[in-house]
Rosetta silent file (secondary structure, phi, psi, omega in degrees, C-alpha in Angstrom):
SEQUENCE: EVIEGGGGSALMLTKRGELLLKERRPLAAIQDCSAALQLNPDLGKAYRVRGIAHRKLGKYKVAKSDLAQAQNLDFDEGVSFIEKFVSEKVRLEERRRKRQKTQ
SCORE:     score description
SCORE:     0.000 S_00000001
   1 L     0.000  -70.904  110.742  -20.932   12.989    5.211 S_00000001
   2 L    55.272 -101.528 -159.682  -19.306   14.620    1.804 S_00000001
   3 H   -41.160  -56.609 -138.657  -17.899   11.313    0.217 S_00000001
   4 H   -86.647   -5.256 -167.389  -21.002    8.688    0.937 S_00000001
   5 H   -88.038    8.283  178.192  -23.332   11.832   -0.524 S_00000001
   6 L    96.516  -35.362 -170.517  -21.298   11.293   -4.095 S_00000001
   7 L   -72.618   -2.985  166.179  -19.434   14.535   -3.593 S_00000001
   8 L   -74.424  116.968  157.396  -16.126   13.545   -3.082 S_00000001
   9 L   -25.073  136.739  153.704  -12.870   13.847   -4.872 S_00000001
  10 H   -58.483  -47.941  176.976  -10.390   11.398   -5.365 S_00000001
  11 H   -79.265  -28.450  148.597   -7.943   13.121   -3.898 S_00000001
  12 H   -34.208  -45.184 -160.068  -10.209   13.674   -0.677 S_00000001
  13 H   -83.429  -15.423  170.489  -10.936   10.199   -0.368 S_00000001
  14 H   -78.976  -63.759  155.602   -6.751    9.715   -0.789 S_00000001
  15 H   -25.648  -47.271 -170.429   -6.583   12.278    1.625 S_00000001
  16 H   -71.618  -61.129 -133.653   -9.580   10.732    4.217 S_00000001
  17 H   -88.103  -17.451  176.686   -7.214    7.247    3.630 S_00000001
  18 H   -79.722  -38.526  172.867   -4.043    9.124    4.470 S_00000001
  19 H   -71.765  -64.281  166.204   -5.452   10.613    8.082 S_00000001
  20 H    17.042  -89.561  179.571   -6.748    7.089    8.414 S_00000001
  21 H   -52.560  -44.781  175.444   -3.379    5.448    8.193 S_00000001
  22 H   -86.143   -1.568  136.762   -2.023    7.815   10.698 S_00000001
  23 L   -84.037   18.330  168.207   -4.944    6.694   13.125 S_00000001
  24 L    69.940   18.661 -178.913   -3.941    3.255   12.746 S_00000001
  25 L  -102.771   86.983 -163.554   -7.019    2.452   11.087 S_00000001
  26 H   -74.161  -38.975 -166.198   -5.183    0.681    7.680 S_00000001
  27 H   -52.593  -65.640  172.333   -8.504   -1.426    6.735 S_00000001
  28 H   -64.441  -14.360  176.376  -10.419    2.335    6.326 S_00000001
  29 H   -79.252  -60.015 -165.468   -7.236    3.837    4.877 S_00000001
  30 H   -52.589  -52.655  173.801   -7.259    0.903    2.424 S_00000001
  31 H   -68.658  -57.257  166.461  -10.925    1.174    1.291 S_00000001
  32 H   -77.724   60.573  177.128  -10.926    5.059    0.736 S_00000001
  33 H  -136.747  -61.397  149.180   -7.946    4.417   -1.490 S_00000001
  34 H   -43.844  -27.218 -174.549   -9.579    1.959   -3.415 S_00000001
  35 H   -94.474  -34.173 -172.170  -12.507    4.086   -3.744 S_00000001
  36 H   -70.537  -33.077 -136.522  -10.056    7.016   -4.693 S_00000001
  37 H   -99.060  -51.279 -158.996   -8.240    4.517   -7.252 S_00000001
  38 H   -65.457  -47.660  174.912  -11.870    3.890   -9.017 S_00000001
  39 H   -80.332  -43.574  149.936  -12.390    7.535   -9.669 S_00000001
  40 L  -137.498  126.509 -158.533   -8.951    8.168  -10.685 S_00000001
  41 L   -98.666   36.896 -163.854   -6.578    5.248  -11.236 S_00000001
  42 L  -121.808   10.145 -152.684   -3.711    7.328  -12.469 S_00000001
  43 L  -105.345   94.807 -169.848   -3.460    9.101   -8.436 S_00000001
  44 H   -67.771  -38.971 -173.443    0.254    7.625   -7.629 S_00000001
  45 H   -93.570   30.274  130.704   -0.464    8.648   -3.760 S_00000001
  46 H   -70.630  -30.950 -179.987   -3.632    6.456   -3.411 S_00000001
  47 H   -90.465  -14.880  175.310   -1.524    3.590   -4.296 S_00000001
  48 L   -41.253  -58.320 -164.741    1.375    4.973   -2.118 S_00000001
  49 H   -96.712  -28.346  175.230   -0.818    5.334    1.398 S_00000001
  50 H  -103.245   11.296  150.914   -2.830    1.991    0.610 S_00000001
  51 H  -118.937  -12.513  157.664    0.111   -0.051    0.220 S_00000001
  52 H   -49.581  -33.002 -169.031    1.822    1.481    3.199 S_00000001
  53 H   -86.186  -10.067 -177.856   -1.580    0.472    4.599 S_00000001
  54 H  -106.780  -15.365  170.416   -1.502   -3.384    3.404 S_00000001
  55 H   -82.756  -33.075  141.305    2.374   -3.433    4.563 S_00000001
  56 H   -19.074 -124.619  177.458    0.706   -2.482    7.896 S_00000001
  57 L   -45.575   28.768  161.452   -1.032   -5.554    8.145 S_00000001
  58 L    62.071   39.007  165.373    1.665   -7.780    6.624 S_00000001
  59 L  -121.509   86.170  175.087    0.381   -8.415    3.242 S_00000001
  60 H   -80.145  -30.551  164.328    3.234   -7.844    1.551 S_00000001
  61 H   -38.436  -48.573  151.126    3.023   -8.660   -1.850 S_00000001
  62 H   -56.139  -44.337 -176.231    0.262   -6.262   -2.208 S_00000001
  63 H   -86.920    4.914  151.949    1.583   -3.310   -0.714 S_00000001
  64 H   -62.580  -50.346 -150.410    4.688   -4.424   -3.250 S_00000001
  65 H  -102.304    2.657  151.076    3.162   -4.104   -6.357 S_00000001
  66 H   -54.242  -34.594 -132.377    0.860   -0.637   -4.610 S_00000001
  67 H  -111.199  -35.269  170.164    3.789    0.518   -3.555 S_00000001
  68 H   -70.415  -54.302 -178.888    5.917    0.090   -7.352 S_00000001
  69 H   -43.432  -58.824  153.353    2.723    1.357   -9.273 S_00000001
  70 H   -47.685  -20.888  165.211    2.942    4.795   -6.952 S_00000001
  71 H   -91.288  -20.866  155.490    6.567    5.096   -8.062 S_00000001
  72 H   -65.214  -38.098  141.683    5.934    4.617  -11.272 S_00000001
  73 H   -37.172  -81.234 -150.295    3.146    7.139  -10.993 S_00000001
  74 L  -147.573   85.459  159.487    4.874    9.980   -8.918 S_00000001
  75 L   -42.298  102.005 -171.303    8.553    9.046   -8.067 S_00000001
  76 L  -128.555  148.187 -168.711    8.710    9.966   -4.330 S_00000001
  77 L   -99.712    3.207 -167.609   12.269    8.695   -2.669 S_00000001
  78 L   -99.577   -4.541  179.533   11.194    8.968    0.849 S_00000001
  79 H  -101.401    9.073 -161.241    8.806    5.900   -0.109 S_00000001
  80 H   -95.104  -22.745 -173.199   11.670    4.051   -1.678 S_00000001
  81 H   -80.609  -66.630 -174.201   13.358    2.868    1.735 S_00000001
  82 H   -75.800  -20.361  161.504    9.855    1.165    2.341 S_00000001
  83 H   -74.784   16.817  159.121    9.594   -0.451   -1.168 S_00000001
  84 H  -117.960   -6.008  147.264   12.612   -1.981   -0.689 S_00000001
  85 H   -78.321  -24.801 -155.825   11.729   -3.453    2.570 S_00000001
  86 H   -80.154  -28.715 -173.958    8.536   -4.668    1.762 S_00000001
  87 H   -56.051  -39.633  176.804   10.217   -5.877   -1.731 S_00000001
  88 H   -63.207  -26.914 -163.217   12.900   -7.868    1.066 S_00000001
  89 H   -88.138  -53.265  166.170   10.179   -9.115    2.973 S_00000001
  90 H   -27.999  -45.198 -173.483    8.188  -10.699   -0.237 S_00000001
  91 H   -69.621  -42.879 -175.520   11.832  -12.289   -1.439 S_00000001
  92 H   -72.237  -15.167  174.138   11.821  -14.094    2.040 S_00000001
  93 H   -92.781  -28.709  174.235    8.296  -15.457    2.191 S_00000001
  94 H   -59.142  -43.073 -178.015    8.889  -16.495   -1.386 S_00000001
  95 H   -78.067  -42.688  175.361   11.957  -18.257   -0.100 S_00000001
  96 H   -67.718  -43.505 -166.930   10.548  -19.907    2.982 S_00000001
  97 H   -89.582   14.424  164.713    7.442  -21.469    0.821 S_00000001
  98 H   -75.973  -47.650 -173.954    9.877  -22.712   -1.596 S_00000001
  99 H   -58.476  -51.490  168.649   11.751  -24.324    1.245 S_00000001
 100 H   -59.941  -11.313  171.864    8.429  -25.826    2.603 S_00000001
 101 H   -99.226  -21.174  156.486    7.398  -27.367   -0.722 S_00000001
 102 H   -47.375  -61.190 -179.134   10.983  -29.094   -0.630 S_00000001
 103 L   -56.834    0.000    0.000    9.923  -30.529    2.427 S_00000001
């Protein structure tokens, strides 16, 4: 209610996104983090939570972008493992697409 009334801060939206992600609601988490980033585009935690949510949905290319931006703004060693995993998935997807084009 507070957020819908215009009283939500970017950090509050990000925290709610993080809680929604823990409740296995990645789409809602993405929505809250995107709203937080509209209020504060330099909030690394919002990029981090949104990137993890995209990863859970299998949207690896978008996840990679968000996680890279999060790491640029606010490096977190714990996220570097997730970022490596996502980067590998993107690399494998691109390799598979190239093979399909040549066939």
